[in-house]
CSV table of N, CA and C in Angstrom, one decimal:
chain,number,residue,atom,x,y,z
A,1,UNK,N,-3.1,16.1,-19.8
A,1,UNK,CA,-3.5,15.5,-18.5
A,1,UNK,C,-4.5,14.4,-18.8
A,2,UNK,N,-4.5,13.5,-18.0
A,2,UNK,CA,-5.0,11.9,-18.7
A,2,UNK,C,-6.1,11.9,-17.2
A,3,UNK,N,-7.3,11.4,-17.8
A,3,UNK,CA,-8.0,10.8,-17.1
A,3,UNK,C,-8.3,9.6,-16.2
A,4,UNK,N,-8.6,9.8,-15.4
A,4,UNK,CA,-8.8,8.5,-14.2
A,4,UNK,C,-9.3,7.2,-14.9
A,5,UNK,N,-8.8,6.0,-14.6
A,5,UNK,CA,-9.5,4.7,-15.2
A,5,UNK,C,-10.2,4.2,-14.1
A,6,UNK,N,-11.3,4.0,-14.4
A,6,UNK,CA,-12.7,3.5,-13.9
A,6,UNK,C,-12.1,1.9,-13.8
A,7,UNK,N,-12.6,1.0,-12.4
A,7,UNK,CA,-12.1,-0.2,-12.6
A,7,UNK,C,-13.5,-0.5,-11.2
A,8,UNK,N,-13.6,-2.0,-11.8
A,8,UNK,CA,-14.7,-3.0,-11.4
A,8,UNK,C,-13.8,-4.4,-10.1
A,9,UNK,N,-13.8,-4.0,-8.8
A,9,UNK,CA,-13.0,-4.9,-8.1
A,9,UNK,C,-13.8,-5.7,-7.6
A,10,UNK,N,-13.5,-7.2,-7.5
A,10,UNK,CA,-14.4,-8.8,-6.7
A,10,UNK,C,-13.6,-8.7,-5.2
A,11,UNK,N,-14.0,-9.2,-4.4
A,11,UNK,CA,-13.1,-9.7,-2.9
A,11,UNK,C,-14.1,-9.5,-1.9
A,12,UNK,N,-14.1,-11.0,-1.4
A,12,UNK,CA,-14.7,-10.9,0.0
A,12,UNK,C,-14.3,-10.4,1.3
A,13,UNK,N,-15.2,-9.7,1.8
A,13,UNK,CA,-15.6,-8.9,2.9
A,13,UNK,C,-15.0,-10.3,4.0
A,14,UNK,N,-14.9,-9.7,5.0
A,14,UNK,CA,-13.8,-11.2,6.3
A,14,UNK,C,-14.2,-9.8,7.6
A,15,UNK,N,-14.9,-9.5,7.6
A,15,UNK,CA,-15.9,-8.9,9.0
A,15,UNK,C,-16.2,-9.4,9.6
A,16,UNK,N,-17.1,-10.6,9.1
A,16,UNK,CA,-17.6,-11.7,9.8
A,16,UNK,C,-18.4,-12.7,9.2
A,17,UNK,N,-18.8,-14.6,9.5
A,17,UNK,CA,-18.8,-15.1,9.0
A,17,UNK,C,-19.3,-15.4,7.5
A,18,UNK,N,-20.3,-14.1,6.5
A,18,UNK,CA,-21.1,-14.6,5.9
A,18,UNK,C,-20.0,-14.4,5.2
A,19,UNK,N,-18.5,-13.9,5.2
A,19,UNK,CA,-18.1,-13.4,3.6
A,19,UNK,C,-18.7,-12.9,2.6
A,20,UNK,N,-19.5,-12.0,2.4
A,20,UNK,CA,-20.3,-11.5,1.3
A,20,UNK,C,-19.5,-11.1,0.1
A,21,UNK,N,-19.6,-11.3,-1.0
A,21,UNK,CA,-18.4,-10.8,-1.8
A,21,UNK,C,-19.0,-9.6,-2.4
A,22,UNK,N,-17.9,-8.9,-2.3
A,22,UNK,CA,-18.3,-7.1,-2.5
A,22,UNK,C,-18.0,-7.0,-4.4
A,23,UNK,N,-18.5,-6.2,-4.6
A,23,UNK,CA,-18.4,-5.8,-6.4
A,23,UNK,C,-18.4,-4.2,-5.6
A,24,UNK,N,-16.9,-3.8,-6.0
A,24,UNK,CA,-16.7,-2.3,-5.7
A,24,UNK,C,-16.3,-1.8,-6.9
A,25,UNK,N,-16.4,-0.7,-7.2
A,25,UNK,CA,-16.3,0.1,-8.4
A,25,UNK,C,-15.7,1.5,-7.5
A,26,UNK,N,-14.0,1.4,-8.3
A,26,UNK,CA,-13.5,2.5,-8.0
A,26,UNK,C,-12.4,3.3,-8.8
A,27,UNK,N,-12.2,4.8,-8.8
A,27,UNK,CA,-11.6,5.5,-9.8
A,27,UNK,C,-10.3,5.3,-9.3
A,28,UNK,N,-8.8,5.3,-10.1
A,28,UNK,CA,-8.2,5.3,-9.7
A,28,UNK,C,-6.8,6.3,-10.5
A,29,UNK,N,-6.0,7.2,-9.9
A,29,UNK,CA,-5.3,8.5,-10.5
A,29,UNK,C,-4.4,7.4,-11.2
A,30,UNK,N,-3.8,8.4,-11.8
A,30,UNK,CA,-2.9,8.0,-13.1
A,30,UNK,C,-1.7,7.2,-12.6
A,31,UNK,N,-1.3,7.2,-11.1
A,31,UNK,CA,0.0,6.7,-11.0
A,31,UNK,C,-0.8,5.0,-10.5
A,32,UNK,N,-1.9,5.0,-10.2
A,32,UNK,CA,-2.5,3.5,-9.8
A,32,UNK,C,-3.1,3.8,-8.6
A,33,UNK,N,-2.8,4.5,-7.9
A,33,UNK,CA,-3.5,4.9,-5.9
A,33,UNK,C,-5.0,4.9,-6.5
A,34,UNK,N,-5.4,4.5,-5.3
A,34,UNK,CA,-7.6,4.6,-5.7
A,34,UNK,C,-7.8,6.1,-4.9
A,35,UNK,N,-8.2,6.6,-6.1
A,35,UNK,CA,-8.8,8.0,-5.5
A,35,UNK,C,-10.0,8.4,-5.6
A,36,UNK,N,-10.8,7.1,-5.6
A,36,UNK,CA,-12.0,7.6,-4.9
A,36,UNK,C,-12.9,6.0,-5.0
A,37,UNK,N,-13.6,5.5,-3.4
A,37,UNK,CA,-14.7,4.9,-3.8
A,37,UNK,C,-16.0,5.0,-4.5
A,38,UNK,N,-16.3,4.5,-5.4
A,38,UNK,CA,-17.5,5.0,-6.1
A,38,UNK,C,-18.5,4.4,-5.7
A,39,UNK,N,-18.6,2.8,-5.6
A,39,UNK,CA,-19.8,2.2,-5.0
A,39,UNK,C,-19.2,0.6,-4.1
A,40,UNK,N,-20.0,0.2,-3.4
A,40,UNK,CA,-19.7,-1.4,-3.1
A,40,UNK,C,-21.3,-1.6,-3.4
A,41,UNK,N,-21.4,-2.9,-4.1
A,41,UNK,CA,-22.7,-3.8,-3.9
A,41,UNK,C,-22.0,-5.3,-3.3
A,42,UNK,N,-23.2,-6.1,-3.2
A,42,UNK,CA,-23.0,-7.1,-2.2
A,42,UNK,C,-22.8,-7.5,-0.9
A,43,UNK,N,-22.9,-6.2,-0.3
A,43,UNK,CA,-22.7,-6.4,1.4
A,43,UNK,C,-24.5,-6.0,1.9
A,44,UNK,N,-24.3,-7.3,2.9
A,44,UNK,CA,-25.6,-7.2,3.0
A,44,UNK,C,-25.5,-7.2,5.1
A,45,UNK,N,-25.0,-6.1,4.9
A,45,UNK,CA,-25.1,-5.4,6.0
A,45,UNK,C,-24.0,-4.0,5.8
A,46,UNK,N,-23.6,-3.0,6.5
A,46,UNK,CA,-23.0,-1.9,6.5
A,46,UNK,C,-21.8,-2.1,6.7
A,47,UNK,N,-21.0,-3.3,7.7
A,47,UNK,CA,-19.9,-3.2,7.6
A,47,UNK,C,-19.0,-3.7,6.4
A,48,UNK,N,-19.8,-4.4,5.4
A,48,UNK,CA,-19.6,-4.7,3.7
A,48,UNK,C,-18.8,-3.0,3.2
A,49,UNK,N,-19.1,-2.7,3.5
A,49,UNK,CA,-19.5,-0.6,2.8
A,49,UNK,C,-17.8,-0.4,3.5
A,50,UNK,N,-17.9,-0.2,4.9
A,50,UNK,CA,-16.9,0.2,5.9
A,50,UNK,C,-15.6,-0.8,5.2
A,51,UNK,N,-15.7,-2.2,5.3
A,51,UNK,CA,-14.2,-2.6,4.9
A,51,UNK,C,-14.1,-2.7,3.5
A,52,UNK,N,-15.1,-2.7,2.6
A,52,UNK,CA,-13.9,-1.9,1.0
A,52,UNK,C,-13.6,-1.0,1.5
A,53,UNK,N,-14.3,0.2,1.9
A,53,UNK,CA,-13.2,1.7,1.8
A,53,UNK,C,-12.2,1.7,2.6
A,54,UNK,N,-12.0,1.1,3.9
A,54,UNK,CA,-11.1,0.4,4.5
A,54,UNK,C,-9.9,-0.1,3.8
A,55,UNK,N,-10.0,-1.3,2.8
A,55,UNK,CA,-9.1,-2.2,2.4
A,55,UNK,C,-8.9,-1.3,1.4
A,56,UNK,N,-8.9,-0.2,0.5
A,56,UNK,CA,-8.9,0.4,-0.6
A,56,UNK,C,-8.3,1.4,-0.6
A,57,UNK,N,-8.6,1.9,0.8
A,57,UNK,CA,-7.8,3.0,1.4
A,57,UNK,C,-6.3,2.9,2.0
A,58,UNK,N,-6.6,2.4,2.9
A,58,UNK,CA,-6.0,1.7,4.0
A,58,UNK,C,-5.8,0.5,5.1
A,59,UNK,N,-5.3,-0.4,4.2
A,59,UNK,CA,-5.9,-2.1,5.2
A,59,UNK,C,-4.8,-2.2,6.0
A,60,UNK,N,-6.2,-2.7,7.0
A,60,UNK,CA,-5.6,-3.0,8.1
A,60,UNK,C,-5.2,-4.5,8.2
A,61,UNK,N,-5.0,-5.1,9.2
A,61,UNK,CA,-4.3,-6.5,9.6
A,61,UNK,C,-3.6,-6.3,11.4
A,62,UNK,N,-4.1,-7.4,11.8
A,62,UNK,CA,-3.4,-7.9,13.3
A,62,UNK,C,-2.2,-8.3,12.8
A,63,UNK,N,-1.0,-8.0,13.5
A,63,UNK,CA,0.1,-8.5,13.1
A,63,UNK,C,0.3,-9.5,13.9
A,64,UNK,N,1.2,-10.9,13.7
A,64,UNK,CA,1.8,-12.0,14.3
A,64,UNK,C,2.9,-12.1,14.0
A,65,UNK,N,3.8,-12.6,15.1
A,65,UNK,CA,4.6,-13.3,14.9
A,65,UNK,C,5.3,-13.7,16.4
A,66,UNK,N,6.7,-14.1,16.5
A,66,UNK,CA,7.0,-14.1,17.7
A,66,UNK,C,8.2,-13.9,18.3
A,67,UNK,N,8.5,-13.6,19.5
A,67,UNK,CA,9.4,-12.9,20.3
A,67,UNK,C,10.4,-13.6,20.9
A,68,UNK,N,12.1,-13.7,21.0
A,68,UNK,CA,12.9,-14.7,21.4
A,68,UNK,C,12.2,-14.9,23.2
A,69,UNK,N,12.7,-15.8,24.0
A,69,UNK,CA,12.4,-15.5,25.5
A,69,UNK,C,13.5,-16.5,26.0
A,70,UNK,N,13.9,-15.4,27.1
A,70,UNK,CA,15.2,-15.5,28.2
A,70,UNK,C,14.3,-16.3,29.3
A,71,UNK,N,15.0,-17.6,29.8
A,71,UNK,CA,14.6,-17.9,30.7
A,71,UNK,C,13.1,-18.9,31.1
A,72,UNK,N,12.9,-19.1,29.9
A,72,UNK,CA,11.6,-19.7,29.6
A,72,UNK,C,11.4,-20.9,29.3
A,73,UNK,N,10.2,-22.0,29.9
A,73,UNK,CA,10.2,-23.5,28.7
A,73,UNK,C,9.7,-23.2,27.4
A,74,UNK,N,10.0,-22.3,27.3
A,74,UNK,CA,9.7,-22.1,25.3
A,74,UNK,C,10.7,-20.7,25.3
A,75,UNK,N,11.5,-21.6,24.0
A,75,UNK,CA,12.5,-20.5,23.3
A,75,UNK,C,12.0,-18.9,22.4
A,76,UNK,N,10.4,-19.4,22.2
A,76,UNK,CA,10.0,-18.5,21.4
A,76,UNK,C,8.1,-18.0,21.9
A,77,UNK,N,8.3,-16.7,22.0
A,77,UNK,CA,6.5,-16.6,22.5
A,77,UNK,C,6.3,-15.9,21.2
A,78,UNK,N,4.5,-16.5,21.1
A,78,UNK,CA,4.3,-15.7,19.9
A,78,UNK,C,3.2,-15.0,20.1
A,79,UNK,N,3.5,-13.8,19.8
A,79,UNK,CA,2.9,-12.6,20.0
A,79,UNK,C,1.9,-11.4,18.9
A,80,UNK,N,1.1,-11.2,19.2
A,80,UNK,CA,0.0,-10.4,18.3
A,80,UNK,C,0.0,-8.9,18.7
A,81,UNK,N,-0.8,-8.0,17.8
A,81,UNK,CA,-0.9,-6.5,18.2
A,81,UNK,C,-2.4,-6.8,18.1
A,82,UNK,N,-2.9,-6.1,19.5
A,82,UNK,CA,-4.3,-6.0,19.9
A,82,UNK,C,-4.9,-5.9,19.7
A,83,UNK,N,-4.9,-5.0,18.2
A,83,UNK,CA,-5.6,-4.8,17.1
A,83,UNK,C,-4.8,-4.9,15.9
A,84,UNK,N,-5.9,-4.7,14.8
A,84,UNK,CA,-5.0,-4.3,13.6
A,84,UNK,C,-4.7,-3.1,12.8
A,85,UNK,N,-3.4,-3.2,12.6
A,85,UNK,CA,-2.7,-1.7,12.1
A,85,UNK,C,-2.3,-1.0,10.8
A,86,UNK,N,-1.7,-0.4,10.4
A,86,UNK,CA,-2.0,-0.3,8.8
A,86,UNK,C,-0.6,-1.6,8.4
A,87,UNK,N,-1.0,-1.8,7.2
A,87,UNK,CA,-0.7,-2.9,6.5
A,87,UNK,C,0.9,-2.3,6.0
A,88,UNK,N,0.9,-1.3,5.5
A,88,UNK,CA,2.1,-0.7,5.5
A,88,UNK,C,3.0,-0.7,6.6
A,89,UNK,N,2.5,-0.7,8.0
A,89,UNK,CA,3.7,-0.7,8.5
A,89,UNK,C,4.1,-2.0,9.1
A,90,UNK,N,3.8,-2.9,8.4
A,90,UNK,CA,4.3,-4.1,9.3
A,90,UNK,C,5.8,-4.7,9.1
A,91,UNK,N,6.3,-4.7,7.9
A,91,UNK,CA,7.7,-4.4,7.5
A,91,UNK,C,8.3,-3.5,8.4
A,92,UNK,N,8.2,-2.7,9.1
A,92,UNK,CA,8.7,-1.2,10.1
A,92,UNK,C,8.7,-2.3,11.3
A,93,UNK,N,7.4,-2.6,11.4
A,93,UNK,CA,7.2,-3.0,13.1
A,93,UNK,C,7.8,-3.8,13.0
A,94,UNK,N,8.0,-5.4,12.2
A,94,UNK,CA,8.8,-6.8,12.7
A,94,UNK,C,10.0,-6.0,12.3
A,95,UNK,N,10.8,-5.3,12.0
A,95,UNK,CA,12.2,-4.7,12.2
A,95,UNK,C,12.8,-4.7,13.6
A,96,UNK,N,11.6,-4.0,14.2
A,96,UNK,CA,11.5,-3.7,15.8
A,96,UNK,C,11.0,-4.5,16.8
A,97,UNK,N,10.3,-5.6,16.4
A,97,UNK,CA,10.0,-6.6,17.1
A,97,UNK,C,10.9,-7.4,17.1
A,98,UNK,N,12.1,-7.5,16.0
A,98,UNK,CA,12.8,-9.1,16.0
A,98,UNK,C,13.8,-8.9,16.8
A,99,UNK,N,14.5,-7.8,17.2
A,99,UNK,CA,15.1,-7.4,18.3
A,99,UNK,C,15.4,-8.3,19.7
A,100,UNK,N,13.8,-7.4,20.1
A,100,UNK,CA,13.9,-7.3,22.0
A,100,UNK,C,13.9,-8.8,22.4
A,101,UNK,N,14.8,-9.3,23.3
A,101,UNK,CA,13.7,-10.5,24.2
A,101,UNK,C,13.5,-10.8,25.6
A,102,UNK,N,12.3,-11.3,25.6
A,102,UNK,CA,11.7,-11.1,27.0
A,102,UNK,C,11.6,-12.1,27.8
A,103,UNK,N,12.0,-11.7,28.6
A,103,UNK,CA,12.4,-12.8,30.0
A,103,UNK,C,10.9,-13.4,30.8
A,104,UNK,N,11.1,-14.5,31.1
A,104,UNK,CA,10.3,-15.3,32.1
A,104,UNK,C,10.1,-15.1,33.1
A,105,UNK,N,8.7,-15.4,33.6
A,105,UNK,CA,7.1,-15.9,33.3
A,105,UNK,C,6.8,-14.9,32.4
A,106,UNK,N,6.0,-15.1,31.4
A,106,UNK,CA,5.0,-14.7,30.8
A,106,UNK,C,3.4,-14.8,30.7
A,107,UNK,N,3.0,-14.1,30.8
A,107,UNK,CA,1.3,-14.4,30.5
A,107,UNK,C,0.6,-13.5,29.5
A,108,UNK,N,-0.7,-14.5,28.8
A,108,UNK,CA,-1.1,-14.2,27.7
A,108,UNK,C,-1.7,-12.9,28.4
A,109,UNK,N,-1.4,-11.8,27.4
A,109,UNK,CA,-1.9,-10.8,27.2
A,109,UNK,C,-0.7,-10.1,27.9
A,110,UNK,N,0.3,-9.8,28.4
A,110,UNK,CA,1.3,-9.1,28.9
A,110,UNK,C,1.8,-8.2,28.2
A,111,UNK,N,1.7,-6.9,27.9
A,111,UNK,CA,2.3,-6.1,27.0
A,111,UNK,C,3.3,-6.5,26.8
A,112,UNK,N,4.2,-6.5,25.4
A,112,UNK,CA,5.8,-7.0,25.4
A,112,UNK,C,6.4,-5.5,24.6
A,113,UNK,N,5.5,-4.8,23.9
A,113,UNK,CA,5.6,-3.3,23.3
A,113,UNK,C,5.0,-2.7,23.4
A,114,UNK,N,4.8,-1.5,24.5
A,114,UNK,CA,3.8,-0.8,24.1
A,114,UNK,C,3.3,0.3,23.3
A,115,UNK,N,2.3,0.7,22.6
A,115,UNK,CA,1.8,2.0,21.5
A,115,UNK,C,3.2,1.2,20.2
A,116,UNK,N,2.8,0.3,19.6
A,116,UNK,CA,3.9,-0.2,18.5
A,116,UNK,C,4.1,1.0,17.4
A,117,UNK,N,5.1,1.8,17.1
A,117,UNK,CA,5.0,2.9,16.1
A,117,UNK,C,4.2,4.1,16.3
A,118,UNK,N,3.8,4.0,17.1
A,118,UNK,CA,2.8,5.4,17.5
A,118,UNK,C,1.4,5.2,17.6
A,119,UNK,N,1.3,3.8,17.3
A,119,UNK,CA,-0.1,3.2,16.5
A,119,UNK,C,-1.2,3.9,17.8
A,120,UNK,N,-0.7,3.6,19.3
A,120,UNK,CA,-1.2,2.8,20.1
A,120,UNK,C,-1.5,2.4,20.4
A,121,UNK,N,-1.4,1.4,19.8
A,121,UNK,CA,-1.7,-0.1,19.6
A,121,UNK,C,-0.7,-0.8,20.0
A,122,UNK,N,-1.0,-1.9,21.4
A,122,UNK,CA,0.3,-2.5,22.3
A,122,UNK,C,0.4,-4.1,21.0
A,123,UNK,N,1.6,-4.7,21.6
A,123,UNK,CA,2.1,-5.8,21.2
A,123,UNK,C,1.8,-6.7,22.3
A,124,UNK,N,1.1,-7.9,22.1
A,124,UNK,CA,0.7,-8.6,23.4
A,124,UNK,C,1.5,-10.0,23.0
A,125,UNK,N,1.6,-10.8,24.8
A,125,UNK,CA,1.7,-12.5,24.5
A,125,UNK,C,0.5,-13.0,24.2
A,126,UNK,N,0.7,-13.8,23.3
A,126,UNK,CA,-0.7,-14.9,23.2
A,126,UNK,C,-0.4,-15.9,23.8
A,127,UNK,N,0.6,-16.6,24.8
A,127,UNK,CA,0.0,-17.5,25.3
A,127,UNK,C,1.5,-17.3,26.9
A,128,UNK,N,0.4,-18.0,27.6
A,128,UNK,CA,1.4,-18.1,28.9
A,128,UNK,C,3.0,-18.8,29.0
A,129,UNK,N,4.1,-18.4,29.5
A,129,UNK,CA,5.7,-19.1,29.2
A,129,UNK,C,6.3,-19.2,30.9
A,130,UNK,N,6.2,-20.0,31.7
A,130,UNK,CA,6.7,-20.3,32.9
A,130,UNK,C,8.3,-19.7,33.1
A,131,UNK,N,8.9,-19.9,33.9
A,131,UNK,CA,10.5,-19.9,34.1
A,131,UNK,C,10.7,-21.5,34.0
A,132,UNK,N,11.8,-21.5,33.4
A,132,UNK,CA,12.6,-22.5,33.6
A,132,UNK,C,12.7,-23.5,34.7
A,133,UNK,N,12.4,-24.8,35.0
A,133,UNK,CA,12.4,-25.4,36.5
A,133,UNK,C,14.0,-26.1,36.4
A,134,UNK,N,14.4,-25.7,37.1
A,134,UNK,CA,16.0,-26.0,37.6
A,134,UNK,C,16.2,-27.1,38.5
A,135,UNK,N,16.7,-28.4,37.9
A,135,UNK,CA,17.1,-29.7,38.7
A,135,UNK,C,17.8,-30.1,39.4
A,136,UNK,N,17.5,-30.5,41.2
A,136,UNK,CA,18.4,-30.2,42.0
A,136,UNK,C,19.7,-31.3,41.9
């Protein structure tokens, strides 16, 4: 049975503006998974701490992309999840998002999916889509 390799990781923090760049030090099992944080330095506030174990564990990300639309002056709305959700499943989710499409008026913020994968976490418009104006 083989012991854990100790490893020294760089990458900035994206919490908010200052970017602090984190020096995390973490063990990680024999197949490569991090099984365990050991430290962060360089955050110079608490949520430095919260997103390595975060990103190391489990990173998150807002998903984007966008949605066909019926009936619309735009062929395509592009749409975000209201938060962000594990990073793993976003390959799952645009499977299921490239599907559906959603018919005219639109307005930003309209649920277009809601609870995406159980997350509950809805799929929203980011921007307003009129109907079609029809020429007499």
């Amino acid at each position: 049975m083989g012991t854990n390799a100790i490893e020294t990781l760089k990458f900035n923090c994206t919490t908010c503006p200052s970017e602090c760049l984190l020096t995390v030090e973490v063990e990680r099992d024999a197949d490569g998974t991090v099984a365990e944080v050991r430290s962060v330095t360089g955050n110079r506030c608490p949520r430095g701490d919260k997103f390595a174990h975060q990103e190391l564990t489990c990173p998150m990300r807002v998903l984007t992309t966008t949605v066909a639309v019926s009936g619309g002056d735009e062929a395509l709305l592009p749409v975000r999840t209201a938060e962000a959700i594990p990073l793993a499943l976003h390959a799952q989710a645009m499977n299921l998002i490239r599907g559906p499409v959603v018919n005219a008026p639109i307005r930003m913020g309209d649920i277009m999916l809601e609870d995406l994968l159980d997350t509950n976490i809805n799929l929203i418009a980011s921007m307003d889509i009129d109907r079609v104006k029809v020429a007499n």
